[in-house]
Rosetta silent file (secondary structure, phi, psi, omega in degrees, C-alpha in Angstrom):
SEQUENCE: XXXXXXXXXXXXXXXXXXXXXXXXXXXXXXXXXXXXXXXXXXXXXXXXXXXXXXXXXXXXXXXXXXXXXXXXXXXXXXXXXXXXXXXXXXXXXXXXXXXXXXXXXXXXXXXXXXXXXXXXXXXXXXXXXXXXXXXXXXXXXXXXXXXXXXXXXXXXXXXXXXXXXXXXXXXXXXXXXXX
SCORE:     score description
SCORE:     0.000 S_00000001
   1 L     0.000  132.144  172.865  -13.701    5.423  -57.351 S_00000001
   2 L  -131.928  157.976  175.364  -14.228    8.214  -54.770 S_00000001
   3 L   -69.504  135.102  171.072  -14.152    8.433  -51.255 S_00000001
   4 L   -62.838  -18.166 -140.441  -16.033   10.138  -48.561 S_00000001
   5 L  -150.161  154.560 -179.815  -12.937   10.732  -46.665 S_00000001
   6 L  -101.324  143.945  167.558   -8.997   11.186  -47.019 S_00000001
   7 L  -164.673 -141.605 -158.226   -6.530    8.387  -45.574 S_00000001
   8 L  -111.749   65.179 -171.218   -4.712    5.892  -46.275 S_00000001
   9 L   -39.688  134.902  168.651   -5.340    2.988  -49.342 S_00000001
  10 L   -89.600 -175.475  167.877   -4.682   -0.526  -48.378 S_00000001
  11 L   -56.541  145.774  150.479   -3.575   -3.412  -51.327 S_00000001
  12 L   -70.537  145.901 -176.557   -5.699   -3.910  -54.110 S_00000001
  13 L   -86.222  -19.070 -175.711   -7.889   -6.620  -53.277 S_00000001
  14 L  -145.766  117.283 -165.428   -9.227   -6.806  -57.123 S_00000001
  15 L   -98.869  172.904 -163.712   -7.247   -5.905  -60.043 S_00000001
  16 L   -76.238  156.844  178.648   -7.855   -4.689  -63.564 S_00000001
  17 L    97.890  -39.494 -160.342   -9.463   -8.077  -65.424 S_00000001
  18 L   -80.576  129.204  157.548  -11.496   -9.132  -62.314 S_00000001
  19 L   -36.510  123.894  169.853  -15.343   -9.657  -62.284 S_00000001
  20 L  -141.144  134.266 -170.222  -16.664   -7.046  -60.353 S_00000001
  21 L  -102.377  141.488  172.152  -20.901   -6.926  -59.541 S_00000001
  22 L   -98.152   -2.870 -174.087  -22.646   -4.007  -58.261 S_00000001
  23 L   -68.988   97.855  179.265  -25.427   -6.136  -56.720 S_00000001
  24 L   -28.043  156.369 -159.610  -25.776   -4.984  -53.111 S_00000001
  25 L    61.024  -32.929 -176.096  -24.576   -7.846  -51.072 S_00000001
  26 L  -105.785   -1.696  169.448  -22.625   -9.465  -53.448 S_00000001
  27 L   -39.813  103.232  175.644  -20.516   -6.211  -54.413 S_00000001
  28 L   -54.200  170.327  158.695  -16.422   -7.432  -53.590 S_00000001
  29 L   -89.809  124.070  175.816  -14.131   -5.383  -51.504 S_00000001
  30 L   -75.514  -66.065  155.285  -11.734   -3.495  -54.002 S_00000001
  31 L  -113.718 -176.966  142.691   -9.930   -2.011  -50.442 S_00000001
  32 L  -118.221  129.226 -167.438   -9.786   -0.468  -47.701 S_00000001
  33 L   -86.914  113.186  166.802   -9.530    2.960  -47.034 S_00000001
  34 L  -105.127  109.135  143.258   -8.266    4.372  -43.223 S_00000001
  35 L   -49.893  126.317 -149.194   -8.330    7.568  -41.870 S_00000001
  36 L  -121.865  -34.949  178.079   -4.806    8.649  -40.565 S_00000001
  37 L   -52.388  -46.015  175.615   -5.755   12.171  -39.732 S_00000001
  38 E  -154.958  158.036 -163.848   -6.784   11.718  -36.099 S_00000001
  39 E  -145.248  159.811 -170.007   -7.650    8.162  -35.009 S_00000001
  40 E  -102.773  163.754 -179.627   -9.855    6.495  -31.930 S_00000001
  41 E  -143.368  156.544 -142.953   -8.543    4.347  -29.036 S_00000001
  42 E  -139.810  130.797  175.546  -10.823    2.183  -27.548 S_00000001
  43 E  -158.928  123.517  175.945  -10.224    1.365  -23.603 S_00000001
  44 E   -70.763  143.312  166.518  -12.060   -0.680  -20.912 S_00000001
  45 E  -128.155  121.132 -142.193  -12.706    0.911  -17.762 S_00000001
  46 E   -78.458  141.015 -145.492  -13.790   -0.551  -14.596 S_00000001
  47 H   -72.010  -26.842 -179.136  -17.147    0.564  -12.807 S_00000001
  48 H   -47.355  -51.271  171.462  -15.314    1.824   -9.342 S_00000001
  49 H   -50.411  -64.522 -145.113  -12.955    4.106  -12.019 S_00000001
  50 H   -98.930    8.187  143.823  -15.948    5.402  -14.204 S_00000001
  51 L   -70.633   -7.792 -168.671  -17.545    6.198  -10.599 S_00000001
  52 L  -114.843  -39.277 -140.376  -14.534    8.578   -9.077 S_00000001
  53 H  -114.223  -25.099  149.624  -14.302   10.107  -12.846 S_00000001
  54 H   -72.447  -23.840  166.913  -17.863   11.114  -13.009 S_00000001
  55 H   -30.119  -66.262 -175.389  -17.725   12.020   -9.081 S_00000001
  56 H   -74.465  -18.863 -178.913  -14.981   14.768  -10.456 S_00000001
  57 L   -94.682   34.891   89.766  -16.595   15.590  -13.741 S_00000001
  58 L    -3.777  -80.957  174.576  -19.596   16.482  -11.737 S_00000001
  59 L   -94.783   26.222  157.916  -17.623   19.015   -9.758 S_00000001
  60 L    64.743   49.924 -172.939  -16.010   20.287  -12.326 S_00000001
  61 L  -126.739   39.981 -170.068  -12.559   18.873  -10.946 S_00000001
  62 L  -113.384  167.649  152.030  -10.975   17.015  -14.085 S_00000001
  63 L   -73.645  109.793  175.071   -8.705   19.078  -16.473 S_00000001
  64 E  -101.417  169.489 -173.565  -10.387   19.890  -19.407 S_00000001
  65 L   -95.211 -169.792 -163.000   -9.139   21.618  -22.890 S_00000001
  66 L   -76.301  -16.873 -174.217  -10.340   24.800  -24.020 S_00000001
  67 L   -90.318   -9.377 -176.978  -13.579   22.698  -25.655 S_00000001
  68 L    76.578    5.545  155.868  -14.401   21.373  -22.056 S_00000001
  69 L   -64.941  163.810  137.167  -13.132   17.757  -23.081 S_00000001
  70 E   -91.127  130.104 -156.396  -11.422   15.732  -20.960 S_00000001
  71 E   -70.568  146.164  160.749   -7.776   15.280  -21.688 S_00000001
  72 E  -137.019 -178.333 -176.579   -6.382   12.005  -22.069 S_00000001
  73 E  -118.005  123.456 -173.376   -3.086   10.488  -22.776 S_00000001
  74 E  -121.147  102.504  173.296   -1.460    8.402  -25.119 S_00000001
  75 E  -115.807  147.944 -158.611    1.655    6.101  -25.074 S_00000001
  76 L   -97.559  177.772  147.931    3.028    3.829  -28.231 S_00000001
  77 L    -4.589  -65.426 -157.316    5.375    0.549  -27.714 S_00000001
  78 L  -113.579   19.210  155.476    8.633    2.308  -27.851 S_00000001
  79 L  -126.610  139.265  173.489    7.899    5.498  -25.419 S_00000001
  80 L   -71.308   -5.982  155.744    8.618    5.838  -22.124 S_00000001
  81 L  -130.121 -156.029 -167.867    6.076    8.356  -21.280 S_00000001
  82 L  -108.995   93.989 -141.991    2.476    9.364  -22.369 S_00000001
  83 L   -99.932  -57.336 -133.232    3.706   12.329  -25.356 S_00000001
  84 E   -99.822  122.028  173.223    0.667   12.189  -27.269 S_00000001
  85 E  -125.362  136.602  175.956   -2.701   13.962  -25.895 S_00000001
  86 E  -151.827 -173.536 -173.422   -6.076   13.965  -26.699 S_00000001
  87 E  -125.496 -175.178 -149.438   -9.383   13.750  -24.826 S_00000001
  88 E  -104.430  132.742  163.560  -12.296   11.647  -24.015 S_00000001
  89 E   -37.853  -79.155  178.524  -15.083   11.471  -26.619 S_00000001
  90 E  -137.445  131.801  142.111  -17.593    9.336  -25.673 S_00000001
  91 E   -67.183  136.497 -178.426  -18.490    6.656  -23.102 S_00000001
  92 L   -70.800  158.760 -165.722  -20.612    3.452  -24.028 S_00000001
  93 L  -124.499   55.166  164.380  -23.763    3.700  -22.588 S_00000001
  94 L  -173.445  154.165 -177.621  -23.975    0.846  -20.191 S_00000001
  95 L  -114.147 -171.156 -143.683  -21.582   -1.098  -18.643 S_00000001
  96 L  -100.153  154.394  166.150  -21.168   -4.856  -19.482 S_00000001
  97 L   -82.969  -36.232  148.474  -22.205   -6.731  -17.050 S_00000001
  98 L   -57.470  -61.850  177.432  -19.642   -9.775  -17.151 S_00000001
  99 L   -54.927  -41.911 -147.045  -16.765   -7.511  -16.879 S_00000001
 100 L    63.145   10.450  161.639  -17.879   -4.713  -14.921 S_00000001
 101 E  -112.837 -165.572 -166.564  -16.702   -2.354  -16.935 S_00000001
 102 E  -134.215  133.868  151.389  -17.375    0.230  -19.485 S_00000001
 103 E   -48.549  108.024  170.776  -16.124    0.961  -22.812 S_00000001
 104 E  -107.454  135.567  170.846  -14.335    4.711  -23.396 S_00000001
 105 E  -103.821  128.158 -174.958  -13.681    6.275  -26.548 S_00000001
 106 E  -131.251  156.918 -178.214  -10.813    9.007  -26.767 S_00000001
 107 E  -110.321  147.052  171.272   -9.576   10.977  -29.857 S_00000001
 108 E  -134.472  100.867  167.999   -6.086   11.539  -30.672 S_00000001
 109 E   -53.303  144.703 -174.938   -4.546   13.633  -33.560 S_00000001
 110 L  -135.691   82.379 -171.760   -2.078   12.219  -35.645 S_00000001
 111 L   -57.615  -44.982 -169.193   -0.236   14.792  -37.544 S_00000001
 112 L   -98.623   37.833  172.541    2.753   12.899  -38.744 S_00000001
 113 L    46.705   33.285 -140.532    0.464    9.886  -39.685 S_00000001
 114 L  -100.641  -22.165 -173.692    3.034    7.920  -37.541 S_00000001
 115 L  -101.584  112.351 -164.895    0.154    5.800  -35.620 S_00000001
 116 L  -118.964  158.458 -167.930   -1.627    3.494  -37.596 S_00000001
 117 L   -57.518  129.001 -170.764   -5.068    1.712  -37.195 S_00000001
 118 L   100.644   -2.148 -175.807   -4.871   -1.642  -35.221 S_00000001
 119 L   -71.019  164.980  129.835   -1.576   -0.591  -33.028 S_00000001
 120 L   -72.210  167.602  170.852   -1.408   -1.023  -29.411 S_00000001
 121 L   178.401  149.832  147.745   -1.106    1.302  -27.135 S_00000001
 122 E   -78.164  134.685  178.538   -1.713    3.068  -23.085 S_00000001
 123 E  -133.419  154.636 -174.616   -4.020    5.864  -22.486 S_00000001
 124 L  -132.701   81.122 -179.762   -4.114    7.245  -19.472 S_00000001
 125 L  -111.675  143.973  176.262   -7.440    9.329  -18.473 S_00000001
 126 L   -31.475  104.492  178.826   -7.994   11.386  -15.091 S_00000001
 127 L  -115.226   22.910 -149.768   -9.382    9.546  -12.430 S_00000001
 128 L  -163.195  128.031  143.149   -7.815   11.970   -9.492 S_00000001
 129 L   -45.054  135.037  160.472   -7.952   16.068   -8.974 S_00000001
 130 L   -50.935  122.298  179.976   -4.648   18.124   -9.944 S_00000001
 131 L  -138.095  163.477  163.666   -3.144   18.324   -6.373 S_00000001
 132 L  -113.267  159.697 -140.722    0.186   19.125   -5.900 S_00000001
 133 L  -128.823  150.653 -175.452    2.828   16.369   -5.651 S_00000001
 134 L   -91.287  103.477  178.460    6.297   15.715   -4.256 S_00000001
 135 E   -93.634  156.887 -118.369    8.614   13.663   -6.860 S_00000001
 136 L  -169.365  104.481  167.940   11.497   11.715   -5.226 S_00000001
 137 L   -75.103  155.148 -173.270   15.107   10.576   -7.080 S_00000001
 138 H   -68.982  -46.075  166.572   15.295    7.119   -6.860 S_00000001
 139 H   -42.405  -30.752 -179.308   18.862    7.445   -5.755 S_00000001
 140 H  -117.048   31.402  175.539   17.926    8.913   -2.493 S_00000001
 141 L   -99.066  112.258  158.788   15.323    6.019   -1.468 S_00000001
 142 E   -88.415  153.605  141.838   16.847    3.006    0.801 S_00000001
 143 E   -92.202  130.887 -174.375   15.335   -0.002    1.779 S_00000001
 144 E  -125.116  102.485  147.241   15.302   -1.369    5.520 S_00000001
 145 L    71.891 -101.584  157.652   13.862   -4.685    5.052 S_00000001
 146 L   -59.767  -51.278 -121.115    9.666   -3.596    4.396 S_00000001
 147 E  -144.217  140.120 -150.139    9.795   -0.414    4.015 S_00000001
 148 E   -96.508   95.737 -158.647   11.185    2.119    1.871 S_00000001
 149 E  -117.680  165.742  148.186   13.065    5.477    4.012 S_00000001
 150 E  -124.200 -145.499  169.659   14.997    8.400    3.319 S_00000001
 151 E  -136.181  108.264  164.090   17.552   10.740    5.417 S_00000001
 152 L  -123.814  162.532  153.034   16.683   14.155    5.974 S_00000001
 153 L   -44.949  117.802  164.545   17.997   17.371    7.932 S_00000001
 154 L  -108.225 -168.348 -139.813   16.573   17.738   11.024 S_00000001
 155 L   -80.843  -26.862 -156.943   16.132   21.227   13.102 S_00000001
 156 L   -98.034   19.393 -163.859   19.696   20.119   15.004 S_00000001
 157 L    12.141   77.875  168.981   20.959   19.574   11.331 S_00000001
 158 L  -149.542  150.260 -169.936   21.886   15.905   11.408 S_00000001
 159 L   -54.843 -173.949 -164.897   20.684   13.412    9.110 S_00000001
 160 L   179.185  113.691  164.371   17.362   11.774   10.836 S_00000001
 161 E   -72.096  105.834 -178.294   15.934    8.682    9.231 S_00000001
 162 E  -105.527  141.064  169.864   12.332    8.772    8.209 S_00000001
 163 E   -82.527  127.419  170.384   10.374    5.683    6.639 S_00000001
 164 E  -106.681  166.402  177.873    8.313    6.331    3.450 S_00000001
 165 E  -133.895  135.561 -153.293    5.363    5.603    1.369 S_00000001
 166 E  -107.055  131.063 -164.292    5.839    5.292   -2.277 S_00000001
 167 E  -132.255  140.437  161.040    3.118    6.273   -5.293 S_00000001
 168 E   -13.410  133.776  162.560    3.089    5.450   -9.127 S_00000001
 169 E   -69.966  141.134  150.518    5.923    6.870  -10.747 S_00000001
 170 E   -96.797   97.795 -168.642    6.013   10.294  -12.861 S_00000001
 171 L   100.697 -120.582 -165.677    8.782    9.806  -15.640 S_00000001
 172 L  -121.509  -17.787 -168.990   11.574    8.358  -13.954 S_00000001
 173 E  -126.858  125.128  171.416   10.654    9.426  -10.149 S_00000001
 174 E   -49.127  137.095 -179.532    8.345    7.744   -7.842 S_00000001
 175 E  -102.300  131.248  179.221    5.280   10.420   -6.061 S_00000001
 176 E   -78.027  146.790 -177.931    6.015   10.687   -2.467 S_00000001
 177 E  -147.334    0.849  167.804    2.610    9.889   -0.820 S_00000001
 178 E  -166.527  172.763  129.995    3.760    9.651    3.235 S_00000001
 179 L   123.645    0.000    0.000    6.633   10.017    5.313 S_00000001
């Protein structure tokens, strides 16, 4: 038996000795065969989101690869950040109407076959312009009751308390986003 394609054989499903018919419809499954080389992730996205992310691909304000994709991101179970990048394929081309959202398809290479078909996983695609951003150790954030502050040098150099406003983390460190 040969394949269109290279991957990954499942169990046989039918062994030497078994009846097997060639009669379209009634033809068994021997296996199944998976590609391993680079594999799709499938992720809804909500119509406000696929309204700011055409806004910027519009106006040419998303990061794209050297092909003019848009990058996306990919994290497994057991990592703590997004390692694995690839971009966005395709969109579906309406959005559901129960949900509000829209189906995105993004490709990801998978050199060391390590990510297999049917996993979970987080993707992460651009919904925001590259701006630049102020990261924060956690260690030098208090709490006064609401509100989050830090202590900086002021012009008389003495500490000075200022109150802050706190943004998704990058990593390990929270994006400063006021104070």
């Amino acid at each position: 038996v040969r394949a269109p394609i290279d991957g990954r054989v499942s169990r046989a499903l039918i062994t030497p000795g078994n009846y097997v018919s060639g009669v379209a419809g009634a033809a068994p499954v021997l296996t199944t065969l998976v590609s391993i080389e680079s594999f799709y992730v499938y992720a809804s996205v909500d119509e406000n989101t696929l309204l700011k992310f055409y806004a910027l691909l519009r106006d040419k304000k998303l990061v794209v690869n050297k092909e003019g994709k848009v990058l996306a991101q990919l994290q497994l179970a057991d990592e703590s950040d997004f390692p694995h990048e690839g971009f966005v394929e395709s969109l579906d081309n309406r959005v559901d109407p129960t949900m509000g959202s829209i189906l995105v398809r993004a490709v990801f290479p998978n050199p060391d076959h390590r990510i297999l078909p049917g996993m979970f996983a987080k993707i992460r695609v651009p919904v925001s312009t590259e701006r630049p951003t102020l990261l924060i150790s956690e260690r030098g954030i208090g709490t006064d009751q609401n509100q989050k502050f830090v202590y900086t040098i002021s012009a008389t150099n003495t500490a000075e308390y200022r109150p802050i406003k706190l943004g998704p983390p990058i990593g390990d460190k929270p994006i400063l986003t006021g104070g």
